[in-house]
CSV table of C-alpha atoms and ligand atoms in Angstrom, one decimal:
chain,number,residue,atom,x,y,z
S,1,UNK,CA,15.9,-19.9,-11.7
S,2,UNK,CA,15.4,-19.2,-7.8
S,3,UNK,CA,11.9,-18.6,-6.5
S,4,UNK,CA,11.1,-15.4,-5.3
S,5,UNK,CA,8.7,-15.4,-2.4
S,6,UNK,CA,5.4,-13.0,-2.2
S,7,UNK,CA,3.7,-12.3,0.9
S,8,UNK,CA,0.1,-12.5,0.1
S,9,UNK,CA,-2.1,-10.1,1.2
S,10,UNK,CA,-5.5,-11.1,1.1
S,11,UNK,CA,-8.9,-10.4,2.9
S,12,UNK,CA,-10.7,-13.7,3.3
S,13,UNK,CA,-9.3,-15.0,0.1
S,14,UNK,CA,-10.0,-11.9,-2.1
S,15,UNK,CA,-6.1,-10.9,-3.3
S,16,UNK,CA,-5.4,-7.2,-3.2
S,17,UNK,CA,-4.1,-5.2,-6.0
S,18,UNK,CA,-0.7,-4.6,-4.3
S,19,UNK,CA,-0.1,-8.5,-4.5
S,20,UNK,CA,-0.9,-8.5,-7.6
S,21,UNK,CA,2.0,-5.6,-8.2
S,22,UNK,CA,4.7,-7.5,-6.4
S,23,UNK,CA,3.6,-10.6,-8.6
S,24,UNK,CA,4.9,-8.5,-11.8
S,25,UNK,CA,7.9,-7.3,-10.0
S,26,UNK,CA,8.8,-10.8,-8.9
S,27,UNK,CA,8.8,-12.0,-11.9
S,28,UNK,CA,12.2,-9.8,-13.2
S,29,UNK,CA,14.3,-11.7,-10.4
S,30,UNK,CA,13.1,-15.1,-10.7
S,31,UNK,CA,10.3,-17.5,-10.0
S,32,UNK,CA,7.5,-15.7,-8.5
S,33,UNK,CA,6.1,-18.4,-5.7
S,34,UNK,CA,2.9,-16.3,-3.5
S,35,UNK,CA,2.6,-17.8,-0.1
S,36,UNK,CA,-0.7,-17.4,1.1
S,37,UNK,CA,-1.6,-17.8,4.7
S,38,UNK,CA,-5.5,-18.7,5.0
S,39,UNK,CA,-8.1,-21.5,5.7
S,40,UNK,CA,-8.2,-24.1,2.9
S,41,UNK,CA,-11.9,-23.0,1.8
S,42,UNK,CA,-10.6,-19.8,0.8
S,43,UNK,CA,-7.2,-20.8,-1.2
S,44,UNK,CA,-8.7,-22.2,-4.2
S,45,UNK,CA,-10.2,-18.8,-5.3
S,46,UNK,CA,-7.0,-17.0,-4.4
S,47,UNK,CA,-4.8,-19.5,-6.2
S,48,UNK,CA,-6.5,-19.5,-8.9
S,49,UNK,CA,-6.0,-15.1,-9.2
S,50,UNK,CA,-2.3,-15.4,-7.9
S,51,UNK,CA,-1.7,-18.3,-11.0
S,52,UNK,CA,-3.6,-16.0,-13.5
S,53,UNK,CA,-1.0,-13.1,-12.4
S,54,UNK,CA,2.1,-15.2,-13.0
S,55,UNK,CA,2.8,-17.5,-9.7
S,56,UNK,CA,4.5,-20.1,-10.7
S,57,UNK,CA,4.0,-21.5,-7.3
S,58,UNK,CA,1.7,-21.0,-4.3
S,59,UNK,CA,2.7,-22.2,-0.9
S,60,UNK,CA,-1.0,-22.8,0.6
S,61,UNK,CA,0.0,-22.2,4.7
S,62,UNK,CA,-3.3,-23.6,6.9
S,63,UNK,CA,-3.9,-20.2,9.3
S,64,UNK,CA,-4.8,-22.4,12.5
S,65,UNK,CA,-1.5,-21.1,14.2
S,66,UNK,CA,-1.5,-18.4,12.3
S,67,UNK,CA,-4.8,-16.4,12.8
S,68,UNK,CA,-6.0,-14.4,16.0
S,69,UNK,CA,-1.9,-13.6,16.7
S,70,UNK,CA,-0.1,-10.5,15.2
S,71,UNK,CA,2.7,-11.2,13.1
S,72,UNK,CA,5.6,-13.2,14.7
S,73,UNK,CA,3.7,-16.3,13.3
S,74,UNK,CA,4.2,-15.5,9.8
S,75,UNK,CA,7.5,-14.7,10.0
S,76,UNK,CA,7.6,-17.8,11.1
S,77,UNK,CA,6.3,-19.5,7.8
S,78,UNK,CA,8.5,-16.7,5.7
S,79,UNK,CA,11.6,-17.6,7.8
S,80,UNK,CA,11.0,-21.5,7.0
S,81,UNK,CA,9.8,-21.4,3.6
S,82,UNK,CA,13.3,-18.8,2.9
S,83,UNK,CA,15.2,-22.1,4.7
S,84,UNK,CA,13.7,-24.4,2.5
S,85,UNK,CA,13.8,-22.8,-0.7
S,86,UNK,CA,16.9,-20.1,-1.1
S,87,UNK,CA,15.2,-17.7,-2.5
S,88,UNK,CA,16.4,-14.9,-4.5
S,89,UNK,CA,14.1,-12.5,-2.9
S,90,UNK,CA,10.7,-11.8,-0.8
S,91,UNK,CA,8.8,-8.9,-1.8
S,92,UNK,CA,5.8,-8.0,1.1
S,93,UNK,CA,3.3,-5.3,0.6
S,94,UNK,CA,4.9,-2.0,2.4
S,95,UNK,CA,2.1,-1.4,5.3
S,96,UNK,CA,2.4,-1.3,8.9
S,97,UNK,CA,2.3,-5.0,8.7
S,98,UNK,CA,4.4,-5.5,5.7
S,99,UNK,CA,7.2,-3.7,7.4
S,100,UNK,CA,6.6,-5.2,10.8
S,101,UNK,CA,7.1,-8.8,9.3
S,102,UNK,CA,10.2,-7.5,7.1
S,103,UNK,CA,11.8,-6.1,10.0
S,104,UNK,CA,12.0,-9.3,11.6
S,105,UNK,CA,12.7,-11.4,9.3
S,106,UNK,CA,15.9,-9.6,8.1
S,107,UNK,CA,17.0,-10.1,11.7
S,108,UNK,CA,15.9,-13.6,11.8
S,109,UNK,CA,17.8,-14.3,8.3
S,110,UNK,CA,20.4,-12.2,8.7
S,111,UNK,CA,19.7,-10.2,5.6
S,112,UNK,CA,19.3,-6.4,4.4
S,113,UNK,CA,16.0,-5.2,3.6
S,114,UNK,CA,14.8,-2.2,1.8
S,115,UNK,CA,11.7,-0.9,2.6
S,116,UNK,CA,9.2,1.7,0.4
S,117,UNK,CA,10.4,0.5,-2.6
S,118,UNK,CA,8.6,2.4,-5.5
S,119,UNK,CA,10.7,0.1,-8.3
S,120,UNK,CA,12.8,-2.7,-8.3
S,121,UNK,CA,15.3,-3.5,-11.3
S,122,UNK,CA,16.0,-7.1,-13.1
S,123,UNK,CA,19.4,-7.1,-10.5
S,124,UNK,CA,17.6,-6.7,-7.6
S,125,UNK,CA,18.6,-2.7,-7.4
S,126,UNK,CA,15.1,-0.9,-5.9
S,127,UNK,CA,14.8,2.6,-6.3
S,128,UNK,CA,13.8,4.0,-2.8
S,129,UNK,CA,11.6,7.2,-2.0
S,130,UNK,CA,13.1,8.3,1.7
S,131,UNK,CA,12.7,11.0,4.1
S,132,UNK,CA,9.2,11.7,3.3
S,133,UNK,CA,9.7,11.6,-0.5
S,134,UNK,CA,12.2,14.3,-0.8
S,135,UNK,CA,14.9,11.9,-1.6
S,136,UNK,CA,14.7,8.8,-4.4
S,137,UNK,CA,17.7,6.5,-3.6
S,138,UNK,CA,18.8,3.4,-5.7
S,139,UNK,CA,19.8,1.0,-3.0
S,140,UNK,CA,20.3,-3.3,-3.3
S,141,UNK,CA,21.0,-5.8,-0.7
S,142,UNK,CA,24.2,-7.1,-0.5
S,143,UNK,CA,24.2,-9.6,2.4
S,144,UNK,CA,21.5,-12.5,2.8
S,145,UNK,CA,17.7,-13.1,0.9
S,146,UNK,CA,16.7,-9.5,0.0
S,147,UNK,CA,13.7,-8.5,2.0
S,148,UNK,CA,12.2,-5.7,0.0
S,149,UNK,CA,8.7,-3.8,0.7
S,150,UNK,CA,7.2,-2.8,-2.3
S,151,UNK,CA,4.5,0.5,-1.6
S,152,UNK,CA,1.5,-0.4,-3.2
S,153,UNK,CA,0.6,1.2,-7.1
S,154,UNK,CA,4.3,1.1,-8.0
S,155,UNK,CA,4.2,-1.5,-10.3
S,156,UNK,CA,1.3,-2.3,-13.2
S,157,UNK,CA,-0.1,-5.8,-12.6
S,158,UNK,CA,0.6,-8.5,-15.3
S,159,UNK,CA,-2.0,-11.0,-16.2
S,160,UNK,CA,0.8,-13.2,-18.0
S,161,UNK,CA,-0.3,-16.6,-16.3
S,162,UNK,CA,1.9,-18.9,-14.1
S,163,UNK,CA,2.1,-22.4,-13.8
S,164,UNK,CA,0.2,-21.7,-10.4
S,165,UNK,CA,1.4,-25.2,-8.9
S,166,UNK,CA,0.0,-25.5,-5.5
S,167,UNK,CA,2.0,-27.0,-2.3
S,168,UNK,CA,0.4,-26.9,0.7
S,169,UNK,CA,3.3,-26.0,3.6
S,170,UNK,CA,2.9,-26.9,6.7
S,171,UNK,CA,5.1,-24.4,9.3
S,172,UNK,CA,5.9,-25.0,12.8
S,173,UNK,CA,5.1,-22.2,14.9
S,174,UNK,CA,6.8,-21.5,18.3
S,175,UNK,CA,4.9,-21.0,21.4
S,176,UNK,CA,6.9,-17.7,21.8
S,177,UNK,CA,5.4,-16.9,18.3
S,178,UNK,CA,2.1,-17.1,19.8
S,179,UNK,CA,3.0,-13.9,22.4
S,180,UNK,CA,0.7,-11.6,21.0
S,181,UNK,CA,-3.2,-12.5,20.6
S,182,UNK,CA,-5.6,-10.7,18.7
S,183,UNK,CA,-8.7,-10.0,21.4
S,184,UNK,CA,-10.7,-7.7,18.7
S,185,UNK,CA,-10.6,-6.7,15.7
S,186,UNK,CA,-13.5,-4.6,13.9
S,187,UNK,CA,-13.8,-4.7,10.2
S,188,UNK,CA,-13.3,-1.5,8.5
S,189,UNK,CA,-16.9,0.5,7.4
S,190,UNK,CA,-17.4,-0.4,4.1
S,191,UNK,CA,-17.6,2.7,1.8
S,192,UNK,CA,-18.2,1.2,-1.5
S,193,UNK,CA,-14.5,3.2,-2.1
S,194,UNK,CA,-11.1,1.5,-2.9
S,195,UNK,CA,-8.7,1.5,0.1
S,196,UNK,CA,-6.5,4.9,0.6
S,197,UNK,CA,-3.4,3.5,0.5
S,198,UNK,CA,-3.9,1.2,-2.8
S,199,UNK,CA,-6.2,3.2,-4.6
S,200,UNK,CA,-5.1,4.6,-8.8
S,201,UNK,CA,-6.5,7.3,-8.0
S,202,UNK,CA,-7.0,9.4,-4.1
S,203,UNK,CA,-9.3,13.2,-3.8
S,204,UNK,CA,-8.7,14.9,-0.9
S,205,UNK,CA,-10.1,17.4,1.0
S,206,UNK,CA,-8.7,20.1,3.4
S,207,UNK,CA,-9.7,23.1,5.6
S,208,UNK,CA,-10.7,24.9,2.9
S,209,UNK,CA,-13.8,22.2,2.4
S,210,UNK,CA,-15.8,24.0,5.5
S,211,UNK,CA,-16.1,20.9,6.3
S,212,UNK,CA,-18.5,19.9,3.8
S,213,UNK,CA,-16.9,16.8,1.8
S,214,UNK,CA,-19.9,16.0,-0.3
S,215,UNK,CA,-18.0,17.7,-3.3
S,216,UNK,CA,-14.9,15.4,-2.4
S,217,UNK,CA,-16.9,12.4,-2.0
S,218,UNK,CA,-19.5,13.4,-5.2
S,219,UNK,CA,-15.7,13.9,-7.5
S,220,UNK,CA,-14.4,10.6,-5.7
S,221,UNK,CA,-16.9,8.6,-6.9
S,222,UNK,CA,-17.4,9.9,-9.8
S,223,UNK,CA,-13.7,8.8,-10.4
S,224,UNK,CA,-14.1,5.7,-8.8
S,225,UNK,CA,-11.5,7.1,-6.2
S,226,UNK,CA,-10.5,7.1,-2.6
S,227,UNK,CA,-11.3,9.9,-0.4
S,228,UNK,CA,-8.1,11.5,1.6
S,229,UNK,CA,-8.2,14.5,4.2
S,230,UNK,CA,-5.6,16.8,5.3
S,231,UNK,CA,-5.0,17.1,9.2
S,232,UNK,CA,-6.7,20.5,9.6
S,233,UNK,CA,-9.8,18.5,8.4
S,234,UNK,CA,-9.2,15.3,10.3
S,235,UNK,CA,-8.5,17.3,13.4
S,236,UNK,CA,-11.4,19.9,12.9
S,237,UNK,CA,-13.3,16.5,13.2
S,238,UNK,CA,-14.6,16.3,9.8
S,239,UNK,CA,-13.5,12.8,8.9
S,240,UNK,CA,-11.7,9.9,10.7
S,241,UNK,CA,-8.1,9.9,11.0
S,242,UNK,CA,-8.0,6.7,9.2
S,243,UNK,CA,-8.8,9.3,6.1
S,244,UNK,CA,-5.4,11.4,7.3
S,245,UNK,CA,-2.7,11.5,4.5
S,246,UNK,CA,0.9,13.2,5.1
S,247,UNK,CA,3.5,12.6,7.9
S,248,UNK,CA,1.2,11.7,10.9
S,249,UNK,CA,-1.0,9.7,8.4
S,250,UNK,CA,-1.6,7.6,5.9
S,251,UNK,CA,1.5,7.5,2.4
S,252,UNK,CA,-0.2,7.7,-0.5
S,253,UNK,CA,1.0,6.8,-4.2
S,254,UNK,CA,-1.5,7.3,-6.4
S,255,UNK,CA,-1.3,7.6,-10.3
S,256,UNK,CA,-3.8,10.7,-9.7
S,257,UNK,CA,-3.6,12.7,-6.2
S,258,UNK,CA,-6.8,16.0,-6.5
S,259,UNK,CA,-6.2,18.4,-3.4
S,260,UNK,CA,-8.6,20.3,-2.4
S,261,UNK,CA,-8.4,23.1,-0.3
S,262,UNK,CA,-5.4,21.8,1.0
S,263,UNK,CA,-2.4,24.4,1.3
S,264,UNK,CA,0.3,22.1,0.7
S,265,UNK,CA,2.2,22.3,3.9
S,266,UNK,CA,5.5,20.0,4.0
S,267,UNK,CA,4.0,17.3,6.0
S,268,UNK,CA,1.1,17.1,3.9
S,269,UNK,CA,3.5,16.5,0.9
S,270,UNK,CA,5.0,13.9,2.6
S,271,UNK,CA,2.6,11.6,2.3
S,272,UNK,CA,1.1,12.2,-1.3
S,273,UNK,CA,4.0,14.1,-2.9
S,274,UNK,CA,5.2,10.8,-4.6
S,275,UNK,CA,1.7,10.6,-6.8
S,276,UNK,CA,2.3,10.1,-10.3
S,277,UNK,CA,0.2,13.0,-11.4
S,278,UNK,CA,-0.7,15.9,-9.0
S,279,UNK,CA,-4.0,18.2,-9.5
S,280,UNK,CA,-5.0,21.1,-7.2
S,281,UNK,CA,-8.1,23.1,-6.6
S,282,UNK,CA,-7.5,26.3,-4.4
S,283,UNK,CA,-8.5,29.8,-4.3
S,284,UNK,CA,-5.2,31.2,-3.0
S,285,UNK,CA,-3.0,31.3,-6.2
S,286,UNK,CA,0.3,31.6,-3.9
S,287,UNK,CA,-0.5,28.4,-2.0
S,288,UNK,CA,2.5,26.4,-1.9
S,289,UNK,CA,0.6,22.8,-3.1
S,290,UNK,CA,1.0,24.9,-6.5
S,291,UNK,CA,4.6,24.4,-6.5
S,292,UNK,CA,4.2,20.8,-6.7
S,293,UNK,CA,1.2,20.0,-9.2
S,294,UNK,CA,0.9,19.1,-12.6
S,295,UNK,CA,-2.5,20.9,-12.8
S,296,UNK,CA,-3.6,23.5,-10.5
S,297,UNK,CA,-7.2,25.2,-10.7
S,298,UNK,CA,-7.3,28.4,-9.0
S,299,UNK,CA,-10.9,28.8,-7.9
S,300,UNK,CA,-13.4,27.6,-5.3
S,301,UNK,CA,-13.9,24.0,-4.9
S,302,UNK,CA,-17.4,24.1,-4.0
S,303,UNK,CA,-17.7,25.4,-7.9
S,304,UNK,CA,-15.0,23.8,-9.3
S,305,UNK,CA,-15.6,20.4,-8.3
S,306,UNK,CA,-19.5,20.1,-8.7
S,307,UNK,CA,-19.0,21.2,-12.2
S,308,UNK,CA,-16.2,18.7,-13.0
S,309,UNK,CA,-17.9,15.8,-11.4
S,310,UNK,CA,-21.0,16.7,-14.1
S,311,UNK,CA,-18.4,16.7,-17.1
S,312,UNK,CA,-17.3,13.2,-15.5
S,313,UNK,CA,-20.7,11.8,-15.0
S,314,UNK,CA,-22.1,13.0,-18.5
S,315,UNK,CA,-19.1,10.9,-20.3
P,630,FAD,P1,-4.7,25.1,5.6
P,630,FAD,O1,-3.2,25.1,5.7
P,630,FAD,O2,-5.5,26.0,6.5
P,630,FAD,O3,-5.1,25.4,4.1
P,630,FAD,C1,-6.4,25.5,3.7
P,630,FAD,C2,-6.3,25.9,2.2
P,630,FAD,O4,-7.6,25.9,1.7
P,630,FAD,C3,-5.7,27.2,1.9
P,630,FAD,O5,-4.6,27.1,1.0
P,630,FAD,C4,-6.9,28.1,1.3
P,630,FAD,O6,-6.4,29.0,0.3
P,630,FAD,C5,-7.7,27.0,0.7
P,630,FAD,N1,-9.1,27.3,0.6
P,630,FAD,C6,-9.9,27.8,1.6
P,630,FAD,N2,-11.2,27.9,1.1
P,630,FAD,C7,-11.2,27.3,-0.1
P,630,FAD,C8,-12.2,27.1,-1.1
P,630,FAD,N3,-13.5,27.4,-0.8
P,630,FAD,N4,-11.9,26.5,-2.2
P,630,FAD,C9,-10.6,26.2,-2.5
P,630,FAD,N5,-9.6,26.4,-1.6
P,630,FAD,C10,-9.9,26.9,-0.4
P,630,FAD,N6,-1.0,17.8,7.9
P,630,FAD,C11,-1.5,16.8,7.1
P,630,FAD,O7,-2.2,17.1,6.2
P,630,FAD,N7,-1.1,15.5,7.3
P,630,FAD,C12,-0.3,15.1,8.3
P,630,FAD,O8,0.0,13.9,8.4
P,630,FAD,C13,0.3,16.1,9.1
P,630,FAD,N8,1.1,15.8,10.1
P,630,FAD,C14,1.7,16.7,10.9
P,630,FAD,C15,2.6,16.4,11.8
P,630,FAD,C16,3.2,17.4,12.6
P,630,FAD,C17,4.2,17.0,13.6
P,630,FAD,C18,2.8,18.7,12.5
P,630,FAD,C19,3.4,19.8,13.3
P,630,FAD,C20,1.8,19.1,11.5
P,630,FAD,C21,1.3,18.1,10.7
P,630,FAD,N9,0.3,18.4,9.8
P,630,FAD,C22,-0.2,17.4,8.9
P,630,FAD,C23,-0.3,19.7,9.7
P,630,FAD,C24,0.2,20.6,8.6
P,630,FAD,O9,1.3,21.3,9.1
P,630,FAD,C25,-0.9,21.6,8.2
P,630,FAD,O10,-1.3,22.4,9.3
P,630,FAD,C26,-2.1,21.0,7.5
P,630,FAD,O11,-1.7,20.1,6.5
P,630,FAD,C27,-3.0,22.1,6.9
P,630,FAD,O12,-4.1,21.5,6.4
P,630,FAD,P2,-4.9,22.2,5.2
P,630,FAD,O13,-4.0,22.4,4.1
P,630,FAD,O14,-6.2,21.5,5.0
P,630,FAD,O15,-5.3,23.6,5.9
């Protein structure tokens, strides 16, 4: 059985959940084999998490050449490790770096690639959400290595163990690789909140908050969600833009999306309207987010959300 190759994406070491996802989704086409780019000291700890989610091989790539460039160096390692190995398929996380690498590498392979997957099938076929969600397309690659980005939450994690057998890979990276250096970079704030884009579950406020988000934040954590903003909200200056979901923002695919005080316009929907499970809380019955929810409360969300963060907190 070919390998299938998993882009690991990792902050010092700790695996994120959407690796964990491409793991399970690996494992339907063939051998799933994580390559993780990062210092020595830190692959032992992430080996060990990548084995216990089915790798049956992890490429350990030292990040000397790697680290402090953006991300012609590891397509580099992808482009070498596909060379070396044939393999059936590389999955990456879809994220602005995700798609960056991706891109390049198709070129560099000369294969297709399918980006935003929300599913992909035992045959390789992926089922596509386009043009801002309005559209699901079932699309495959029919010339080269399939290069497919998966969007994070799209898949459920398996903890079926791999074999987890470790080979360190050593790339060679070009000088012209080495184009683009990294002068700063500034860790983002900590919250104490999962990240926007890979969390289960995302509550969002809008212009109808006032912009007062302590009964988004108070209902996020009691959820154990992220918090999301509309752009009226992000533009009023209430949060960062970072928080921004919809067209001009962040794309969200949560199993639980809760707007709040968020009209619903279409570029809004565009970046939360694939959720698995929509809930809304607005006081004007006719606003159009109703014509997309599973839920909708019509009421004011500085009652409505108080009261169901208590009912949450007392369980
Ligand atoms: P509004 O449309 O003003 O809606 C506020 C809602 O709150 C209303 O439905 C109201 O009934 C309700 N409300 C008021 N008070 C309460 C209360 N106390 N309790 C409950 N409900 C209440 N928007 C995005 O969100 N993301 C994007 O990425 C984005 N990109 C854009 C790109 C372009 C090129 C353009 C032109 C626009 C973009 N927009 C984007 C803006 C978008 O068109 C809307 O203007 C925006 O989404 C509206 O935000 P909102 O729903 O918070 O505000």
């Amino acid at each position: 059985m070919s390998e299938v190759l998993v882009l690991v994406d990792h902050v010092d070491g700790a695996v994120r959940k959407p690796t964990l996802e491409l793991l399970a989704l690996a494992k339907k086409l063939g051998e799933p084999a994580a390559v993780f780019i990062g210092g020595a000291d830190k692959a032992a700890g992430a080996t060990e998490k990548l084995k216990a989610f089915g790798a049956e091989k992890v490429y350990v790539v030292d990040d000397t050449e790697v680290k402090g460039y953006l991300v012609v160096p590891k397509v580099e390692v992808l482009q070498q490790l596909a060379e070396k190995s044939s393999p059936a398929a590389i999955l990456l996380v879809s994220g602005y770096e995700g798609k960056e690498i991706a891109g390049r590498l198709a070129i560099r392979l000369e294969s297709g690639i399918i980006t935003d997957a929300v599913d992909v099938a035992d045959d390789g076929t992926t089922t596509q959400s386009v043009f801002a969600g309005n559209f699901t397309v079932q699309a495959k690659v029919t010339r080269g290595t399939p290069i497919i980005t998966v969007k994070p939450n799209s898949a459920t994690p398996d903890e079926t163990a791999g074999a987890g057998t470790v080979e360190e890979f050593v790339p060679t990276i070009s000088d012209a690789a080495k184009t683009a250096q990294i002068v700063a970079s500034q860790p983002r704030k900590a919250t104490g909140r999962p990240e926007l884009t890979e969390a289960a579950i995302v509550v969002s406020g809008g212009r109808g908050t006032g912009g007062d988000f302590a009964p988004i934040e108070g209902l996020a954590d009691a959820l154990g969600a992220a918090v999301g903003a509309s752009r009226a909200a992000v533009d009023s200056g209430w949060m960062p833009h970072s928080f921004q979901v919809g067209q001009t923002g962040k794309v969200v695919s949560p199993q639980l999306y809760v707007a709040n005080g968020i009209s619903g316009a279409i570029q809004h929907r565009a970046g939360m309207q694939t959720s698995k499970t929509i809930v809304a809380v607005n006081k004007d019955d006719e606003a159009p987010i109703f014509e997309l929810v599973d839920f909708g409360v019509v009421g004011d969300l500085h009652q409505v959300l108080p009261a169901a963060t208590e009912q949450i907190e007392a369980k």
